Amino acid sequence: MLAGYGYILEKLMKEIDKYTILENLHTAVVLLDEHLHILYLNAYAEMLIGISAKQIINISMKNIVANSPGFIENVQKAVAEEEQSCTIREQSITFVSGKSVLIDYTVSRGNDGNIIVEITQIDHQRRISKEEQFFAQSHAMHNLAKGLAHEVRNPLGGLRGAAQLLEKELVEDDLKEYTKIIIEEADRLQNLVSRILGDSKYVVKKVHVNIHQVLEHVRQLMLIDNHKGINFYTDYDPSIPDVCIWQDQFIQAILNISRNAVEAAKAGGMVLFCTRIVRQAVIGVHRYKLAVKIDIQDDGEGIDEEIIDSIFLPMISSRPDGTGLGLSISQSIVFRHGGIIECESKPGCTVFSITIPLEDDLGERQ
């Protein structure tokens, strides 16, 4: 009798191990019966389709894949011909959730007669390659900034010293105001250089903050100098928990993007701040159970297609008077939070999306 229970337990543990492996794959796996009803889908498949497993178990795959008859036909063909496996490459499909993706997929039949569909998102692989390129560029820019900081530090000391000597020689208070500004700005730049070079005196800890407080702070700053009469709108998800960030740097990242949005928006146009929770978010090669997505949208003319893939590089700007540093700096800051900034643009609607993982650790940065 005990031997029988042992066999059942061993079989159960094997099943648990199998599904644990499936749940941690970066490939979508969907199990169908012979009538194409969904019996199981892993966590990555939930994320890809955009609907939870509880909602679509026992639902026909025909009702999940909308306006993509080729996908269903290929699955049915594989079933009818009882092929061991069939692989289709680079097919665009649209799910009933409205999400469209470019995929490779393999259809195979299991020993129990059920159908296994393995789906790889091709545009996601391309996105990973682009993100890896961004990370490399961010690292190179950080090294460049360190090199420039070394060159700037010594002249700053001389500039401050000369301003102090000049202040002692001046009699008029009005003129002393100018030297005071020079000294204050030299001190500010000196502090910035020290942070870039990693001076331990300027190490700042991460803090848990409400992301909407950060966005509202930036929005208030933008309203102070709202000479174009821009209308600012918000669409916040109140369920988002506090995020763990380097607050001053993250504010700077949001501010840079918001300023660009205001510059791009039409006079009297709009800028929208939107927040959402993202489940099973994939950033680079890492997957996170929960992430925060911040969208900053404007109604401007859009970004030229020729430069949209390189707008996060230094010295690349869509404006004739732009320096091309704001977005590059913002991307570097967000990378240091384990996140990424992405952009989609068309005439009348440009959206910069910041995605960062929700985490509880309190780290340090220099």
XYZ file of C-alpha atoms in Angstrom:
366
model
C 0.000 0.000 0.000
C 2.783 2.425 0.998
C 4.669 1.517 -2.164
C 1.608 2.604 -4.167
C 1.515 5.984 -2.422
C 5.243 6.375 -3.069
C 4.705 5.827 -6.790
C 1.891 8.377 -6.872
C 3.991 10.916 -4.936
C 6.976 10.410 -7.251
C 4.782 10.911 -10.308
C 3.231 14.029 -8.770
C 6.665 15.522 -8.024
C 7.758 14.927 -11.613
C 4.661 16.792 -12.823
C 5.388 19.672 -10.446
C 9.010 19.870 -11.660
C 7.829 19.860 -15.268
C 5.445 22.770 -14.767
C 8.009 24.676 -12.689
C 10.389 24.518 -15.646
C 7.643 25.618 -18.052
C 6.683 28.561 -15.830
C 10.252 29.908 -15.936
C 10.773 29.624 -19.696
C 11.193 32.762 -21.841
C 9.178 30.965 -24.532
C 5.384 30.820 -24.622
C 4.003 27.280 -24.284
C 0.308 26.519 -24.904
C -1.246 23.042 -24.523
C -4.383 22.347 -26.599
C -6.744 19.392 -26.886
C -7.738 17.941 -30.255
C -10.547 20.528 -30.557
C -8.026 23.352 -29.974
C -9.345 24.178 -26.500
C -6.652 25.580 -24.181
C -5.674 23.164 -21.419
C -2.614 25.006 -20.099
C -0.407 28.021 -20.808
C 2.723 29.140 -18.989
C 3.418 32.573 -17.479
C 5.228 33.845 -20.578
C 2.259 32.843 -22.762
C -0.046 34.829 -20.441
C 2.176 37.873 -20.895
C 2.393 37.416 -24.668
C -1.360 36.992 -25.164
C -2.221 39.666 -22.610
C -4.890 37.592 -20.817
C -4.572 35.543 -17.616
C -4.758 31.742 -17.698
C -7.869 31.709 -15.501
C -9.778 33.642 -18.162
C -8.914 31.477 -21.157
C -8.529 27.886 -19.900
C -11.008 25.667 -21.834
C -11.559 28.453 -24.382
C -10.892 27.641 -28.036
C -7.656 29.019 -29.450
C -9.759 30.226 -32.392
C -11.370 32.770 -30.058
C -8.007 33.988 -28.727
C -6.203 34.585 -32.016
C -8.164 37.279 -33.873
C -7.762 38.141 -37.560
C -4.920 35.642 -37.934
C -6.421 32.728 -39.877
C -3.017 31.446 -41.019
C -2.056 30.542 -37.445
C -5.182 28.438 -36.807
C -4.940 26.806 -40.238
C -1.363 25.724 -39.590
C -2.288 24.285 -36.193
C -5.257 22.398 -37.693
C -3.096 21.128 -40.545
C -0.507 19.782 -38.116
C -3.275 18.017 -36.184
C -4.964 16.584 -39.283
C -1.741 15.268 -40.802
C -0.541 13.989 -37.413
C 2.926 15.344 -38.073
C 5.497 14.964 -35.329
C 6.177 18.711 -35.476
C 5.759 21.702 -37.770
C 7.626 25.017 -37.509
C 6.370 28.287 -39.010
C 8.623 31.352 -39.052
C 7.959 35.088 -38.983
C 4.170 35.178 -38.934
C 2.321 38.227 -37.647
C -0.662 37.464 -35.419
C -3.136 39.534 -33.411
C -4.638 38.318 -30.149
C -8.176 39.125 -29.019
C -6.608 41.444 -26.411
C -5.580 43.671 -29.338
C -1.871 42.885 -29.049
C -0.060 42.210 -32.341
C 3.270 40.356 -32.440
C 5.674 38.804 -34.918
C 6.398 35.175 -33.994
C 8.050 31.866 -34.828
C 6.072 28.883 -33.586
C 6.294 25.111 -33.511
C 3.258 22.820 -33.374
C 3.773 19.261 -32.139
C 1.640 16.412 -30.843
C 2.262 14.911 -27.414
C 2.112 11.220 -26.513
C -1.343 11.770 -24.997
C -2.712 13.202 -28.255
C -2.762 16.795 -27.043
C -1.169 19.588 -29.078
C 1.812 21.621 -27.889
C 2.354 25.069 -29.397
C 5.704 26.743 -28.622
C 5.817 30.438 -29.528
C 8.890 32.683 -29.753
C 8.309 36.403 -30.114
C 10.671 37.598 -32.846
C 10.145 41.313 -32.298
C 10.985 40.716 -28.627
C 14.330 39.179 -29.612
C 15.042 42.236 -31.731
C 14.086 44.421 -28.779
C 16.552 42.545 -26.547
C 19.340 43.184 -29.079
C 18.448 46.878 -29.126
C 18.389 47.018 -25.316
C 21.799 45.355 -25.100
C 23.077 47.998 -27.510
C 21.558 50.714 -25.298
C 23.256 49.236 -22.213
C 26.631 49.223 -23.993
C 26.130 52.820 -25.111
C 25.124 53.855 -21.590
C 28.258 52.254 -20.132
C 30.431 53.989 -22.746
C 28.787 57.338 -22.006
C 29.340 56.898 -18.255
C 33.055 56.279 -18.869
C 33.180 59.313 -21.146
C 31.515 61.431 -18.438
C 34.103 60.282 -15.904
C 36.920 61.262 -18.235
C 35.407 64.708 -18.812
C 34.831 65.147 -15.078
C 38.538 64.603 -14.409
C 39.379 67.298 -16.953
C 36.816 69.744 -15.515
C 37.662 69.382 -11.797
C 40.995 71.288 -11.781
C 39.857 74.292 -13.861
C 36.797 74.605 -11.593
C 39.051 75.013 -8.564
C 41.029 77.730 -10.338
C 37.836 79.478 -11.480
C 36.433 79.537 -7.951
C 39.699 80.804 -6.488
C 39.941 83.597 -9.058
C 36.349 84.651 -8.334
C 37.093 84.821 -4.583
C 40.171 86.999 -5.186
C 38.201 89.269 -7.529
C 35.422 89.609 -4.929
C 37.937 90.952 -2.381
C 39.078 93.643 -4.832
C 35.548 94.830 -5.671
C 33.932 97.652 -3.756
C 30.441 97.821 -5.275
C 27.922 95.283 -3.965
C 26.252 95.002 -7.386
C 29.475 93.685 -8.894
C 29.997 91.314 -5.975
C 26.675 89.656 -6.887
C 28.289 88.451 -10.117
C 31.251 86.887 -8.343
C 28.831 85.269 -5.886
C 27.013 83.624 -8.801
C 30.326 82.398 -10.241
C 31.326 80.843 -6.895
C 27.917 79.214 -6.353
C 27.847 77.718 -9.857
C 31.434 76.497 -9.509
C 30.458 74.779 -6.239
C 27.417 73.193 -7.901
C 29.525 71.857 -10.760
C 32.170 70.666 -8.304
C 29.515 68.637 -6.444
C 28.275 67.176 -9.728
C 31.808 66.213 -10.752
C 32.393 64.584 -7.348
C 29.254 62.455 -7.747
C 30.321 61.367 -11.237
C 33.804 60.416 -9.992
C 32.406 58.445 -7.062
C 33.400 60.596 -4.097
C 32.130 58.654 -1.049
C 30.874 61.893 0.520
C 28.231 62.065 -2.208
C 26.892 58.505 -2.015
C 23.098 58.620 -2.009
C 20.818 55.836 -0.843
C 17.772 54.592 -2.675
C 14.435 55.464 -1.090
C 10.896 54.116 -1.370
C 8.627 56.793 -2.839
C 5.216 57.110 -4.436
C 5.917 57.422 -8.160
C 2.951 59.773 -8.539
C 4.541 62.245 -6.129
C 7.588 62.300 -8.404
C 5.423 62.863 -11.488
C 3.382 65.575 -9.776
C 6.593 67.330 -8.714
C 7.767 67.370 -12.336
C 4.331 68.462 -13.574
C 4.347 71.433 -11.177
C 7.800 72.440 -12.421
C 6.545 72.331 -16.010
C 3.479 74.449 -15.158
C 5.679 77.238 -13.756
C 7.135 77.936 -17.229
C 4.145 77.011 -19.380
C 4.500 79.722 -22.008
C 2.913 77.545 -24.725
C -0.293 77.045 -22.767
C 0.112 73.262 -22.688
C -2.678 71.255 -21.024
C -1.284 68.631 -18.656
C -3.386 65.507 -18.067
C -2.844 62.551 -15.763
C -4.038 58.946 -15.828
C -2.577 57.299 -12.732
C -3.018 53.738 -11.468
C -3.575 54.166 -7.702
C -2.737 50.495 -7.013
C 0.973 50.987 -7.806
C 3.072 50.434 -4.655
C 6.023 52.632 -3.712
C 9.050 52.268 -5.961
C 12.679 52.042 -4.810
C 14.660 54.730 -6.649
C 17.437 57.292 -6.440
C 14.927 60.087 -6.261
C 16.960 63.091 -7.416
C 18.270 61.266 -10.466
C 14.885 59.794 -11.385
C 13.272 63.231 -11.189
C 15.941 64.469 -13.621
C 15.154 61.629 -16.049
C 11.413 62.413 -15.975
C 12.103 66.140 -16.256
C 14.271 65.726 -19.366
C 11.576 63.704 -21.151
C 8.789 66.059 -20.030
C 10.658 69.109 -21.320
C 11.054 67.415 -24.686
C 7.323 66.624 -24.713
C 6.447 70.255 -23.994
C 8.810 71.465 -26.723
C 7.288 68.992 -29.204
C 3.624 69.644 -28.318
C 1.578 72.152 -30.263
C 0.778 75.525 -28.702
C -2.265 74.890 -26.528
C -1.726 71.153 -27.015
C -1.474 68.400 -24.436
C 0.995 66.304 -22.469
C -0.245 63.186 -20.685
C 1.339 61.368 -17.724
C 0.078 57.785 -17.447
C 1.114 54.967 -15.073
C 0.338 51.260 -15.123
C 1.437 48.013 -13.486
C 3.049 45.527 -15.895
C 3.001 41.846 -14.925
C 5.698 39.412 -16.075
C 7.653 42.310 -17.573
C 10.722 41.422 -19.626
C 13.540 43.989 -19.589
C 16.578 42.865 -21.537
C 17.095 39.193 -20.686
C 15.456 39.484 -17.252
C 11.834 38.844 -16.377
C 10.161 40.536 -13.415
C 6.875 39.590 -11.777
C 5.903 43.254 -11.478
C 7.130 46.457 -13.062
C 5.945 50.055 -13.276
C 5.362 51.637 -16.671
C 5.295 55.424 -16.989
C 4.084 56.888 -20.295
C 4.733 60.526 -21.215
C 2.726 61.423 -24.320
C 2.533 64.564 -26.439
C 0.510 65.589 -29.495
C 3.373 67.053 -31.510
C 4.413 66.347 -35.085
C 6.291 63.186 -34.155
C 9.927 62.136 -34.478
C 11.555 61.662 -37.861
C 11.808 57.958 -38.752
C 15.436 58.472 -39.785
C 16.541 59.278 -36.225
C 14.020 57.510 -33.982
C 16.291 54.468 -33.545
C 19.189 56.666 -32.411
C 17.486 59.370 -30.314
C 18.999 57.999 -27.093
C 22.531 58.508 -28.409
C 24.462 61.627 -27.323
C 24.299 64.599 -29.713
C 21.230 63.239 -31.564
C 18.240 65.585 -31.467
C 15.085 66.171 -33.500
C 15.281 69.920 -32.740
C 17.706 72.268 -34.552
C 18.669 73.885 -31.224
C 18.761 70.634 -29.237
C 21.944 69.318 -27.591
C 20.957 65.651 -27.812
C 22.046 64.996 -24.207
C 18.744 64.967 -22.289
C 17.424 61.623 -23.539
C 20.849 59.999 -23.360
C 21.194 61.058 -19.711
C 17.645 59.895 -18.939
C 18.288 56.494 -20.493
C 21.481 56.108 -18.447
C 19.612 56.939 -15.230
C 16.802 54.494 -15.961
C 19.305 51.758 -16.885
C 20.878 52.158 -13.444
C 17.440 51.367 -12.002
C 17.337 48.140 -14.035
C 14.805 49.657 -16.437
C 14.564 50.993 -19.960
C 13.028 53.875 -21.918
C 11.293 53.126 -25.219
C 9.693 55.431 -27.764
C 6.857 55.108 -30.257
C 6.078 58.046 -32.488
C 3.714 59.035 -35.256
C 2.326 62.427 -36.282
C 0.084 63.665 -33.485
C 1.201 61.112 -30.892
C 4.653 60.475 -29.425
C 4.942 58.261 -26.339
C 8.058 57.758 -24.222
C 7.598 54.721 -21.969
C 9.750 54.197 -18.880
C 9.620 50.687 -17.414
C 11.369 49.857 -14.136
C 11.053 46.698 -12.016
C 9.397 46.893 -8.616
C 12.004 45.910 -6.047
C 12.441 46.183 -2.312
C 16.197 46.499 -1.985
C 17.731 49.764 -0.815
C 20.970 50.220 -2.735
C 23.504 52.982 -3.087
C 24.698 54.911 -6.049
C 27.415 57.441 -6.614
